[in-house]
Short mmCIF file of C-alpha atoms in Angstrom, two decimals:
data_model
loop_
_atom_site.label_atom_id
_atom_site.label_comp_id
_atom_site.label_asym_id
_atom_site.label_seq_id
_atom_site.Cartn_x
_atom_site.Cartn_y
_atom_site.Cartn_z
CA MET A 1 30.07 10.44 0.14
CA GLU A 2 27.06 9.92 2.40
CA ASP A 3 26.67 12.03 5.48
CA VAL A 4 28.00 9.79 8.24
CA ILE A 5 26.25 11.64 11.02
CA THR A 6 22.67 11.38 9.93
CA GLU A 7 21.02 9.00 7.61
CA ILE A 8 18.66 10.26 5.00
CA PRO A 9 15.23 8.98 6.00
CA PRO A 10 13.61 6.58 3.61
CA PRO A 11 11.45 8.31 1.02
CA SER A 12 7.83 8.60 2.09
CA ARG A 13 6.80 11.34 -0.20
CA PHE A 14 4.83 11.29 -3.38
CA PHE A 15 6.12 11.75 -6.86
CA GLN A 16 4.46 14.56 -8.75
CA GLU A 17 2.67 12.06 -10.97
CA ASP A 18 1.09 10.43 -7.90
CA LEU A 19 -0.79 13.67 -7.24
CA ASN A 20 -1.89 14.53 -10.76
CA ASN A 21 -5.38 13.59 -11.91
CA PHE A 22 -4.56 14.34 -15.53
CA ILE A 23 -1.35 12.43 -16.04
CA THR A 24 -1.52 9.92 -18.84
CA PRO A 25 -1.74 6.38 -17.52
CA SER A 26 0.73 3.75 -18.64
CA PRO A 27 -0.37 1.86 -21.75
CA SER A 28 -2.65 -0.99 -20.76
CA LEU A 29 -1.17 -4.46 -21.01
CA PRO A 30 -2.76 -7.79 -21.82
CA SER A 31 -3.77 -9.70 -18.70
CA PRO A 32 -1.37 -12.23 -17.23
CA PHE A 33 -2.51 -15.84 -17.26
CA LEU A 34 -1.65 -19.31 -15.98
CA VAL A 35 -0.66 -22.22 -18.18
CA PHE A 36 -0.41 -25.77 -16.89
CA SER A 37 1.56 -28.66 -18.35
CA ASN A 38 -1.49 -30.82 -18.05
CA PRO A 39 -3.92 -29.15 -20.43
CA LYS A 40 -6.86 -30.08 -18.27
CA PRO A 41 -5.85 -29.92 -14.66
CA LYS A 42 -8.53 -30.42 -12.08
CA LYS A 43 -9.31 -26.83 -11.25
CA PRO A 44 -9.09 -25.25 -8.91
CA LEU A 45 -5.88 -26.68 -7.57
CA ARG A 46 -6.17 -27.00 -3.78
CA PRO A 47 -2.72 -27.38 -2.28
CA SER A 48 -2.42 -27.63 1.47
CA LEU A 49 0.43 -25.13 1.19
CA LEU A 50 1.33 -22.62 -1.50
CA ILE A 51 4.86 -21.25 -1.25
CA ILE A 52 5.70 -18.15 -3.26
CA ALA A 53 9.40 -17.37 -3.51
CA LEU A 54 10.28 -13.79 -4.38
CA SER A 55 13.62 -13.17 -2.65
CA SER A 56 16.96 -14.10 -4.16
CA PRO A 57 17.96 -16.55 -1.39
CA SER A 58 14.60 -18.34 -1.42
CA LEU A 59 14.67 -18.62 -5.22
CA TYR A 60 18.12 -20.10 -5.03
CA ILE A 61 17.17 -22.62 -2.36
CA PHE A 62 14.08 -23.80 -4.18
CA HIS A 63 15.90 -23.99 -7.50
CA HIS A 64 18.17 -26.62 -5.94
CA LEU A 65 15.30 -28.46 -4.27
CA SER A 66 14.62 -31.93 -5.56
CA PRO A 67 12.41 -33.66 -6.39
CA LYS A 68 9.94 -31.15 -7.70
CA THR A 69 7.74 -31.26 -10.77
CA LEU A 70 7.20 -28.37 -13.10
CA ILE A 71 3.44 -28.21 -13.60
CA GLY A 72 2.86 -24.79 -15.03
CA SER A 73 3.80 -21.19 -15.33
CA LEU A 74 2.39 -17.72 -14.84
CA ILE A 75 2.82 -15.75 -18.04
CA LEU A 76 3.26 -11.99 -17.93
CA PRO A 77 2.82 -10.79 -21.54
CA GLU A 78 5.16 -7.85 -20.93
CA VAL A 79 8.08 -10.20 -20.18
CA PRO A 80 9.74 -11.51 -23.35
CA LEU A 81 10.02 -15.29 -23.62
CA SER A 82 13.15 -15.22 -25.74
CA GLY A 83 16.27 -16.61 -24.12
CA ILE A 84 14.44 -18.87 -21.69
CA SER A 85 16.20 -22.20 -21.17
CA ILE A 86 14.56 -25.51 -21.91
CA ASP A 87 15.40 -26.67 -18.39
CA PRO A 88 14.48 -24.18 -15.66
CA SER A 89 17.37 -21.87 -14.92
CA LEU A 90 17.84 -19.22 -12.25
CA SER A 91 18.69 -16.67 -14.90
CA ASP A 92 15.37 -17.11 -16.72
CA LYS A 93 12.75 -14.41 -16.36
CA THR A 94 10.04 -16.88 -15.52
CA CYS A 95 7.37 -17.52 -12.95
CA ASN A 96 7.22 -21.31 -12.79
CA ILE A 97 4.85 -23.38 -10.71
CA TYR A 98 6.10 -26.61 -9.20
CA SER A 99 4.57 -29.42 -7.26
CA LEU A 100 6.58 -30.62 -4.27
CA ASN A 101 6.25 -34.00 -2.63
CA ASP A 102 6.21 -33.91 1.13
CA GLY A 103 4.47 -36.93 2.59
CA ASP A 104 0.73 -36.57 2.35
CA LYS A 105 0.86 -32.80 2.01
CA SER A 106 0.28 -31.28 -1.40
CA ILE A 107 2.59 -28.31 -1.78
CA LEU A 108 2.80 -25.94 -4.69
CA LEU A 109 5.78 -23.69 -5.18
CA VAL A 110 5.80 -20.57 -7.32
CA SER A 111 9.25 -19.22 -8.13
CA VAL A 112 8.85 -15.63 -9.21
CA GLN A 113 12.10 -14.98 -11.07
CA ASN A 114 10.79 -12.13 -13.18
CA GLY A 115 9.98 -8.80 -11.61
CA VAL A 116 6.29 -8.03 -11.22
CA SER A 117 5.56 -4.33 -11.11
CA ALA A 118 3.47 -2.89 -8.29
CA GLU A 119 0.80 -1.94 -10.83
CA ARG A 120 0.46 -5.58 -11.98
CA SER A 121 0.65 -7.11 -8.53
CA HIS A 122 -3.06 -6.88 -7.79
CA LEU A 123 -3.89 -8.88 -10.94
CA VAL A 124 -1.11 -11.43 -10.36
CA SER A 125 -2.16 -12.00 -6.77
CA ARG A 126 -5.70 -12.79 -7.92
CA LEU A 127 -4.34 -15.32 -10.42
CA LEU A 128 -2.18 -17.08 -7.86
CA ILE A 129 -4.65 -17.10 -4.97
CA GLY A 130 -8.35 -17.64 -5.00
CA GLU A 131 -9.18 -18.52 -8.60
CA ASP A 132 -7.41 -21.46 -10.29
CA ILE A 133 -5.35 -22.04 -7.16
CA VAL A 134 -7.16 -22.11 -3.83
CA PRO A 135 -4.59 -22.94 -1.15
CA GLU A 136 -5.32 -23.82 2.46
CA ARG A 137 -2.26 -21.92 3.54
CA VAL A 138 0.22 -19.55 1.92
CA LEU A 139 3.84 -18.75 2.65
CA ILE A 140 5.51 -15.82 0.90
CA LEU A 141 9.24 -15.20 1.03
CA ASP A 142 10.56 -11.77 0.12
CA SER A 143 13.31 -9.34 1.07
CA ILE A 144 13.04 -6.17 3.13
CA GLN A 145 13.12 -3.12 0.88
CA SER A 146 15.36 -0.68 2.68
CA GLN A 147 13.54 2.35 1.25
CA ASN A 148 10.34 1.26 3.02
CA PHE A 149 11.93 0.29 6.32
CA ARG A 150 11.85 2.87 9.07
CA GLY A 151 14.38 1.21 11.33
CA LYS A 152 18.11 0.60 11.00
CA LEU A 153 19.31 -2.11 8.64
CA SER A 154 22.93 -2.98 9.09
CA PRO A 155 24.53 -4.64 6.04
CA ASP A 156 26.53 -6.81 8.44
CA GLU A 157 23.56 -8.33 10.20
CA THR A 158 20.87 -10.74 9.13
CA TYR A 159 17.24 -10.15 9.96
CA ALA A 160 13.93 -11.79 9.26
CA PHE A 161 10.48 -10.60 10.23
CA LYS A 162 7.00 -11.87 9.64
CA LEU A 163 3.48 -10.71 8.98
CA GLU A 164 0.48 -13.00 9.20
CA THR A 165 -3.15 -12.85 8.23
CA LEU A 166 -5.82 -12.94 10.89
CA ALA A 167 -6.74 -16.48 9.85
CA GLU A 168 -3.15 -17.62 10.34
CA ARG A 169 -2.91 -15.95 13.74
CA LYS A 170 -6.31 -17.28 14.87
CA GLY A 171 -5.40 -20.72 13.65
CA LEU A 172 -2.51 -20.58 16.08
CA GLY A 173 -4.77 -19.68 18.99
CA GLY A 174 -4.69 -21.79 22.09
CA GLY A 175 -0.93 -21.68 22.20
CA ASN A 176 -0.51 -23.85 19.12
CA VAL A 177 2.69 -22.03 18.27
CA ALA A 178 4.29 -25.25 17.16
CA SER A 179 2.32 -25.17 13.93
CA SER A 180 3.38 -21.61 13.08
CA LEU A 181 5.08 -21.42 9.70
CA LEU A 182 7.37 -18.69 10.91
CA LYS A 183 7.90 -19.69 14.52
CA GLY A 184 10.55 -17.70 16.26
CA LEU A 185 10.35 -14.63 14.06
CA ASP A 186 9.33 -11.24 15.37
CA TYR A 187 6.58 -9.29 13.70
CA PHE A 188 7.62 -6.70 11.15
CA PRO A 189 7.93 -3.42 13.07
CA SER A 190 5.00 -1.02 12.98
CA GLY A 191 5.61 2.10 10.92
CA SER A 192 7.42 0.28 8.13
CA MET A 193 5.62 -1.08 5.11
CA ILE A 194 6.08 -3.80 2.53
CA ASP A 195 4.91 -3.15 -1.00
CA GLY A 196 4.81 -4.89 -4.34
CA LEU A 197 3.76 -8.44 -5.11
CA ALA A 198 4.43 -9.76 -1.59
CA ALA A 199 2.03 -7.18 -0.18
CA ALA A 200 -0.59 -7.92 -2.81
CA LEU A 201 -0.38 -11.66 -2.09
CA LEU A 202 -0.69 -11.29 1.67
CA SER A 203 -3.52 -8.77 1.28
CA ARG A 204 -5.30 -11.23 -0.98
CA CYS A 205 -4.99 -13.91 1.72
CA GLN A 206 -6.37 -11.52 4.33
CA LEU A 207 -9.32 -10.55 2.16
CA LYS A 208 -10.10 -14.18 1.28
CA ASN A 209 -9.69 -15.28 4.90
CA ILE A 210 -6.85 -17.64 3.96
CA LYS A 211 -4.07 -18.54 6.39
CA GLY A 212 -1.10 -16.62 5.07
CA ALA A 213 2.35 -15.67 6.29
CA LEU A 214 4.98 -13.42 4.81
CA CYS A 215 8.64 -13.64 5.74
CA VAL A 216 10.84 -10.68 4.80
CA SER A 217 14.58 -11.04 5.24
CA TRP A 218 17.67 -8.86 5.11
CA PRO A 219 20.06 -8.39 3.44
CA GLU A 220 18.70 -9.05 -0.03
CA PHE A 221 21.68 -11.19 -0.97
CA GLY A 222 24.32 -13.14 0.89
CA SER A 223 25.04 -16.60 2.19
CA SER A 224 24.10 -15.68 5.76
CA VAL A 225 20.55 -14.76 4.80
CA ALA A 226 20.33 -17.86 2.62
CA GLY A 227 21.29 -19.92 5.65
CA LEU A 228 18.65 -18.17 7.73
CA ILE A 229 15.93 -18.87 5.18
CA ARG A 230 17.02 -22.45 4.83
CA SER A 231 16.88 -23.09 8.56
CA LEU A 232 13.47 -21.40 8.80
CA LEU A 233 12.09 -23.59 6.03
CA GLN A 234 13.59 -26.73 7.47
CA ARG A 235 12.35 -26.02 10.96
CA ASN A 236 8.74 -25.16 10.22
CA VAL A 237 7.82 -25.79 6.60
CA LEU A 238 9.83 -28.53 4.90
CA PRO A 239 11.44 -30.72 7.57
CA ASN A 240 13.11 -32.86 4.89
CA LEU A 241 14.62 -29.84 3.19
CA ASP A 242 18.27 -30.64 3.81
CA SER A 243 18.04 -34.08 2.24
CA SER A 244 16.24 -32.55 -0.73
CA LEU A 245 18.85 -29.94 -1.50
CA LYS A 246 21.59 -30.72 -3.99
CA GLY A 247 24.97 -30.00 -2.45
CA ASP A 248 25.95 -27.28 -0.04
CA VAL A 249 23.49 -24.62 -1.04
CA GLN A 250 24.91 -21.96 1.18
CA ASP A 251 28.41 -22.19 -0.32
CA GLN A 252 27.06 -22.39 -3.84
CA TYR A 253 24.82 -19.40 -3.19
CA ALA A 254 27.78 -17.39 -1.96
CA ARG A 255 29.59 -18.06 -5.23
CA PHE A 256 26.45 -17.45 -7.32
CA ASN A 257 25.78 -14.26 -5.42
CA LEU A 258 29.31 -13.02 -5.96
CA MET A 259 29.08 -13.58 -9.70
CA LYS A 260 25.59 -12.17 -10.16
CA HIS A 261 25.82 -9.12 -7.98
CA GLN A 262 29.27 -7.70 -8.62
CA PRO A 263 29.47 -4.08 -7.46
CA TYR A 264 31.60 -3.33 -10.49
CA ASP A 265 31.39 -4.11 -14.18
CA THR A 266 33.90 -6.91 -14.78
CA GLU A 267 33.74 -6.38 -18.52
CA MET A 268 35.65 -3.14 -18.02
CA TYR A 269 38.72 -5.14 -17.11
CA THR A 270 40.65 -7.26 -19.53
CA MET B 1 -14.04 -1.69 -5.59
CA GLU B 2 -15.07 -4.31 -3.06
CA PHE B 3 -15.78 -3.82 0.63
CA VAL B 4 -14.76 -6.85 2.70
CA ILE B 5 -16.24 -6.83 6.18
CA GLU B 6 -13.92 -8.09 8.87
CA GLN B 7 -15.12 -11.26 10.55
CA GLY B 8 -17.48 -10.62 13.39
CA LYS B 9 -17.84 -6.93 12.60
CA GLN B 10 -20.97 -5.07 11.59
CA PRO B 11 -21.17 -1.67 9.88
CA HIS B 12 -23.65 0.62 11.64
CA HIS B 13 -25.92 2.57 9.37
CA GLU B 14 -26.06 5.54 11.72
CA CYS B 15 -22.38 6.15 10.89
CA SER B 16 -23.49 8.07 7.83
CA THR B 17 -20.66 10.58 7.80
CA LEU B 18 -17.56 9.35 6.01
CA ILE B 19 -14.21 10.99 6.56
CA LEU B 20 -11.21 10.13 4.41
CA PRO B 21 -7.92 11.54 3.18
CA ALA B 22 -7.14 12.81 -0.29
CA LEU B 23 -3.51 12.15 -1.14
CA SER B 24 -1.50 15.33 -1.02
CA ILE B 25 1.78 17.01 -0.23
CA GLY B 26 3.17 16.02 3.14
CA ASN B 27 0.69 13.13 3.48
CA VAL B 28 -1.22 15.49 5.77
CA GLY B 29 -4.68 14.01 5.14
CA GLN B 30 -3.41 10.52 5.89
CA LEU B 31 -1.61 11.66 9.04
CA ALA B 32 -4.77 13.40 10.22
CA MET B 33 -6.73 10.20 9.63
CA ASP B 34 -4.18 8.26 11.68
CA LEU B 35 -4.69 10.72 14.51
CA LEU B 36 -8.47 10.50 14.35
CA VAL B 37 -8.56 6.69 14.22
CA SER B 38 -6.06 6.38 17.02
CA SER B 39 -7.68 8.97 19.28
CA MET B 40 -11.28 7.89 18.76
CA LYS B 41 -10.19 4.29 19.29
CA ALA B 42 -12.20 3.65 16.14
CA GLU B 43 -12.84 -0.01 15.44
CA ARG B 44 -11.77 -1.47 12.13
CA ILE B 45 -14.78 -2.99 10.42
CA GLY B 46 -13.32 -3.99 7.09
CA TYR B 47 -11.14 -3.44 4.10
CA VAL B 48 -11.72 -1.87 0.73
CA ASP B 49 -10.13 -3.68 -2.19
CA ASP B 50 -9.52 -1.59 -5.28
CA PRO B 51 -7.33 -2.48 -8.28
CA PHE B 52 -6.23 1.15 -8.63
CA VAL B 53 -4.55 1.37 -5.22
CA LEU B 54 -0.99 0.07 -5.09
CA PRO B 55 -0.48 -2.81 -2.66
CA CYS B 56 1.13 -2.48 0.75
CA VAL B 57 1.03 -4.32 4.07
CA GLY B 58 2.37 -3.59 7.51
CA ASN B 59 1.97 -4.25 11.20
CA ASP B 60 -0.78 -2.54 13.19
CA ALA B 61 -0.25 1.22 12.96
CA TYR B 62 -2.02 2.21 16.14
CA GLY B 63 -0.96 0.02 19.03
CA PRO B 64 -0.67 0.54 21.97
CA ILE B 65 1.65 -2.39 21.29
CA PRO B 66 1.43 -3.72 17.73
CA CYS B 67 0.89 -7.45 17.91
CA GLY B 68 0.86 -8.40 14.26
CA ASP B 69 -2.57 -7.15 13.27
CA LEU B 70 -2.23 -6.65 9.52
CA ALA B 71 -2.56 -3.15 8.02
CA LEU B 72 -3.75 -3.01 4.42
CA PRO B 73 -3.87 -0.18 1.84
CA LEU B 74 -7.50 0.86 2.37
CA GLU B 75 -9.13 0.25 5.72
CA ALA B 76 -12.56 1.21 7.03
CA TYR B 77 -13.04 2.13 10.67
CA GLN B 78 -16.08 3.06 12.64
CA SER B 79 -16.73 5.21 15.67
CA SER B 80 -20.30 4.64 16.76
CA SER B 81 -20.12 7.26 19.52
CA SER B 82 -19.17 9.89 16.92
CA ARG B 83 -21.39 8.35 14.20
CA LEU B 84 -18.44 8.35 11.89
CA THR B 85 -16.98 6.00 9.32
CA LEU B 86 -13.30 6.62 8.72
CA LEU B 87 -11.39 5.38 5.71
CA GLN B 88 -7.60 5.35 5.79
CA GLN B 89 -5.53 5.08 2.63
CA ARG B 90 -1.90 4.04 3.01
CA SER B 91 -0.56 3.80 -0.53
CA PRO B 92 -0.70 5.79 -3.77
CA VAL B 93 -3.07 5.31 -6.66
CA VAL B 94 -1.82 3.75 -9.89
CA LYS B 95 -0.46 6.47 -12.16
CA GLY B 96 -3.18 8.07 -14.26
CA ARG B 97 -6.04 6.25 -12.54
CA MET B 98 -7.01 8.79 -9.91
CA VAL B 99 -10.34 9.70 -11.51
CA GLU B 100 -11.32 6.03 -11.84
CA PHE B 101 -10.38 5.48 -8.22
CA ALA B 102 -12.43 8.51 -7.21
CA LYS B 103 -15.43 7.19 -9.12
CA ASN B 104 -15.11 3.80 -7.43
CA LEU B 105 -14.93 5.48 -4.05
CA ALA B 106 -17.94 7.65 -4.81
CA ASN B 107 -19.94 4.60 -5.84
CA PHE B 108 -18.90 2.84 -2.65
CA ALA B 109 -19.85 5.80 -0.47
CA ALA B 110 -23.23 6.18 -2.13
CA ALA B 111 -23.98 2.44 -2.02
CA SER B 112 -23.11 2.27 1.68
CA GLY B 113 -25.66 4.97 2.46
CA LYS B 114 -23.23 7.74 3.33
CA LYS B 115 -24.75 11.20 3.39
CA HIS B 116 -21.84 13.51 4.13
CA VAL B 117 -18.24 12.98 3.08
CA VAL B 118 -15.41 15.00 4.60
CA LEU B 119 -12.14 15.03 2.67
CA LEU B 120 -8.92 15.93 4.44
CA SER B 121 -6.07 17.18 2.29
CA SER B 122 -3.30 19.73 1.95
CA LEU B 123 -2.04 22.22 -0.59
CA ASP B 124 1.48 23.24 -1.53
CA PHE B 125 2.60 26.54 0.00
CA GLY B 126 4.73 27.01 -3.10
CA LYS B 127 1.62 27.22 -5.26
CA TRP B 128 -0.22 29.67 -3.04
CA GLN B 129 -0.64 32.69 -5.29
CA LYS B 130 -3.45 34.73 -3.84
CA ILE B 131 -1.64 35.09 -0.56
CA ASP B 132 -3.70 36.79 2.09
CA MET B 133 -1.53 37.34 5.14
CA SER B 134 -4.56 38.06 7.27
CA SER B 135 -5.70 34.49 6.80
CA GLY B 136 -2.52 33.10 8.29
CA LEU B 137 -2.20 29.39 8.57
CA GLN B 138 -5.89 28.84 8.57
CA ILE B 139 -8.09 26.14 7.14
CA HIS B 140 -9.44 26.53 3.65
CA TYR B 141 -12.50 24.64 2.53
CA LEU B 142 -14.52 23.66 -0.50
CA SER B 143 -18.13 22.56 -0.20
CA SER B 144 -20.70 21.01 -2.51
CA VAL B 145 -23.54 22.85 -0.76
CA ASN B 146 -23.41 25.85 -3.09
CA PRO B 147 -22.25 26.08 -6.73
CA ASP B 148 -19.47 28.49 -5.79
CA GLY B 149 -18.13 26.07 -3.16
CA ARG B 150 -19.32 28.14 -0.23
CA ASP B 151 -20.82 26.71 2.98
CA ALA B 152 -22.37 28.79 5.75
CA ARG B 153 -21.24 26.40 8.48
CA CYS B 154 -17.62 26.60 7.34
CA GLU B 155 -17.83 30.39 7.09
CA GLN B 156 -19.20 30.46 10.62
CA LEU B 157 -16.18 28.49 11.78
CA GLY B 158 -13.97 31.19 10.34
CA TRP B 159 -12.57 29.23 7.41
CA LYS B 160 -11.84 30.61 3.98
CA ARG B 161 -13.40 29.21 0.87
CA LEU B 162 -10.77 28.03 -1.61
CA GLN B 163 -10.58 31.12 -3.81
CA GLU B 164 -9.02 29.22 -6.67
CA TYR B 165 -12.14 27.10 -7.08
CA ASN B 166 -13.82 28.13 -10.28
CA PRO B 167 -16.38 25.63 -11.57
CA ALA B 168 -16.23 27.27 -15.00
CA GLN B 169 -12.47 26.74 -15.30
CA ARG B 170 -11.58 24.14 -17.93
CA CYS B 171 -10.09 21.51 -15.64
CA TRP B 172 -12.87 21.72 -13.07
CA LYS B 173 -15.38 21.40 -15.92
CA TYR B 174 -13.44 18.44 -17.31
CA LEU B 175 -13.48 16.73 -13.93
CA ARG B 176 -17.19 17.31 -13.62
CA THR B 177 -17.78 15.82 -17.03
CA LEU B 178 -15.66 12.78 -16.21
CA ALA B 179 -17.41 12.37 -12.86
CA GLU B 180 -20.83 12.51 -14.49
CA GLY B 181 -19.75 9.89 -17.02
CA ASN B 182 -20.13 12.13 -20.06
CA THR B 183 -17.67 12.12 -22.93
CA MET B 184 -15.65 15.17 -23.87
CA LEU B 185 -14.34 16.39 -27.18
CA GLU B 186 -10.66 15.54 -27.43
CA SER B 187 -9.70 19.16 -28.05
CA ASN B 188 -11.01 20.04 -24.59
CA LEU B 189 -8.75 17.55 -22.79
CA PRO B 190 -6.14 19.32 -20.67
CA PHE B 191 -2.92 17.62 -21.76
CA GLU B 192 -0.16 17.23 -19.25
CA ASP B 193 2.28 19.49 -21.05
CA GLU B 194 -0.30 22.25 -21.40
CA LEU B 195 -1.18 22.54 -17.72
CA GLU B 196 -1.07 26.09 -16.45
CA ASP B 197 -1.07 27.58 -12.96
CA GLU B 198 -4.85 27.67 -12.77
CA ASP B 199 -4.90 23.95 -13.56
CA TYR B 200 -2.98 23.07 -10.39
CA TYR B 201 -5.90 22.83 -7.97
CA PRO B 202 -8.23 20.73 -10.13
CA SER B 203 -5.27 18.45 -10.93
CA LEU B 204 -5.02 17.38 -7.28
CA PRO B 205 -6.57 14.17 -5.92
CA PHE B 206 -8.96 16.05 -3.63
CA ALA B 207 -10.52 17.67 -6.71
CA ALA B 208 -11.19 14.29 -8.35
CA LEU B 209 -12.78 12.96 -5.17
CA PHE B 210 -14.78 16.16 -4.65
CA SER B 211 -16.12 16.08 -8.21
CA CYS B 212 -17.01 12.38 -8.19
CA LEU B 213 -18.66 12.43 -4.76
CA LYS B 214 -20.63 15.54 -5.67
CA ALA B 215 -21.78 13.90 -8.90
CA LYS B 216 -23.29 11.08 -6.81
CA GLY B 217 -25.40 13.60 -4.95
CA LEU B 218 -23.46 13.37 -1.70
CA LYS B 219 -22.69 16.36 0.45
CA VAL B 220 -18.93 16.90 0.33
CA THR B 221 -16.75 19.15 2.43
CA CYS B 222 -13.04 19.42 1.67
CA LEU B 223 -10.85 20.71 4.47
CA LEU B 224 -7.49 21.94 3.22
CA CYS B 225 -4.39 23.40 4.78
CA TYR B 226 -1.36 24.89 3.09
CA CYS B 227 1.95 23.30 3.99
CA SER B 228 5.44 22.50 2.81
CA GLU B 229 6.86 19.01 2.79
CA GLY B 230 8.80 18.20 5.91
CA ASP B 231 7.63 17.37 9.42
CA ASN B 232 3.91 17.65 8.83
CA ILE B 233 2.70 16.39 12.19
CA GLN B 234 1.44 19.83 13.26
CA ASP B 235 -0.40 20.19 9.97
CA ALA B 236 -2.06 16.86 10.69
CA PHE B 237 -3.18 18.09 14.09
CA GLN B 238 -4.57 21.26 12.56
CA LEU B 239 -6.56 19.31 10.01
CA ALA B 240 -7.83 16.74 12.49
CA GLU B 241 -8.93 19.49 14.87
CA ALA B 242 -10.74 21.21 12.02
CA ALA B 243 -12.55 18.00 11.15
CA CYS B 244 -13.69 17.70 14.75
CA ARG B 245 -14.92 21.29 14.79
CA LEU B 246 -16.85 20.74 11.58
CA LEU B 247 -18.51 17.62 12.93
CA GLY B 248 -19.18 19.01 16.38
CA LEU B 249 -16.80 16.61 18.10
CA ASN B 250 -14.73 17.44 21.15
CA PRO B 251 -11.37 15.65 21.17
CA SER B 252 -11.20 15.90 24.98
CA THR B 253 -14.15 13.50 25.15
CA PHE B 254 -12.42 10.89 23.00
CA PRO B 255 -11.62 7.62 24.73
CA GLY B 256 -7.90 8.30 24.39
CA ASN B 257 -5.85 9.45 27.34
CA GLY B 258 -3.45 11.72 25.47
CA SER B 259 -3.08 15.45 25.82
CA GLY B 260 -6.36 17.11 24.84
CA GLY B 261 -7.76 13.71 23.97
CA TRP B 262 -5.30 13.04 21.14
CA VAL B 263 -3.47 9.71 21.05
CA ILE B 264 -0.32 9.62 18.94
CA PRO B 265 -0.37 6.47 16.77
CA PHE B 266 2.36 3.98 17.62
CA SER B 267 3.61 3.99 14.02
CA TRP B 268 4.47 7.69 14.28
CA GLN B 269 7.52 6.82 16.37
CA THR B 270 9.39 6.18 13.12
CA VAL B 271 7.26 8.10 10.63
CA TYR B 272 10.25 10.10 9.44
CA GLY B 273 12.80 7.35 9.68
CA PRO B 274 15.05 6.22 12.52
CA PRO B 275 16.77 8.70 14.81
CA PRO B 276 20.45 9.46 14.12
CA ASP B 277 22.95 6.91 15.39
CA MET B 278 24.17 8.41 18.68
CA SER B 279 26.72 5.65 19.24
CA ILE B 280 29.21 7.48 17.05
CA PHE B 281 29.54 10.28 19.63
#
């Protein structure tokens, strides 16, 4: 049982292998690559907005978004392709790229359903931003990783924070807060860090001077956080979101969440 | 490795001394860098992008009130008054790529016209074998000035040369060969499961950086302190003060208004996690 008086601080220390010059590196992997359904797309693609969904609630919301057109996929050679459905499914380990219709805005959506390791994130971020895809603006949706968060995270409360590139913040200068992608959210508290693909993507935006915003939410799963993400997207990003979603996403997500993230192994019980 | 200059900023060539952390137990080098950047009110001039550093982002680490300024894994700062370039590293290096990272950094330092590189790092108390109680909790150093690692300036400051540095030892020789870009016979490679006690020091990140920077012809001074993992704030102060002594800087003349010139970075408020929940009492 955990000590109820003090919480163990999140780990901030190195593993032994982090401090060893002579440790054998992981076997090198073939580079990831993009494939597009149109064999000869006009490259680079220049969407006005690139949305990259990493968190469970955002993946669920976008899966039920319609209409959207599957235009391509990011292939990670280390992820097996066997078992992938013909029609996109939430259980597939895929990284599909969709085109969304929203008036005169060209929006691309990347649903990252397979895990991307921290070591591969630098490469993947280069593929998604700045080479074959050069977006005007980027929105990344991820979850807070409790081990990297230096504050208190109550499982009963819902939070969302943001981080923005300098270009995004400068673009909002002159009090043009109305155009902020993540209006109303507080900045992620100083002292805590975000790592992995979300960090690599936002860093890439900063280095390329692209307007970019990252929203991290808590908890990782749950209908309340799905509702929070949905209202954020509807308010600032996709005003027609509600009419584009099939059914009551929040309720469906609660049921999906319950099935997918059981705290116990149901196969033990007959 | 790519250096991306922040918009509107200009690196000054007179800032020819580079100071940076080498990852180590207790994150002491990185904490010391935080203290130096914060207290000198050093200005960020750009970012260093390297594929061998794991990604991370955060809110401004220094304050006084973080307002969303993005913090990235490798950031370059400048203090013109101290003629210093400071490089802060916030995340680990990809497993097994430390030497490649060190080479990239050495190339970057040489290409940017740096003349003297100061590495801040720490050593594990548990590995301290040649314990000399008269030395106490003092600073140890390693310098590229002489083949045996000795430096008259550091001796004058009362610091002890790292006794365990032996350039003829197999791992130090291996690092030197890697840093110089030469190939080695496979039988001379120190395999992970064959590492012995004497291999500990050259296995550390500071050793890779020292070897690669030295191979580029730069003057390198490593400042090291022994510590255990825990609350390493005091170790960070000790190392930062040593760096100032080495470079002839007086913290009380820093633009900060903290005690003795030191300004605690805003991010340190939660560096070891949140305080205990007092509402249960």
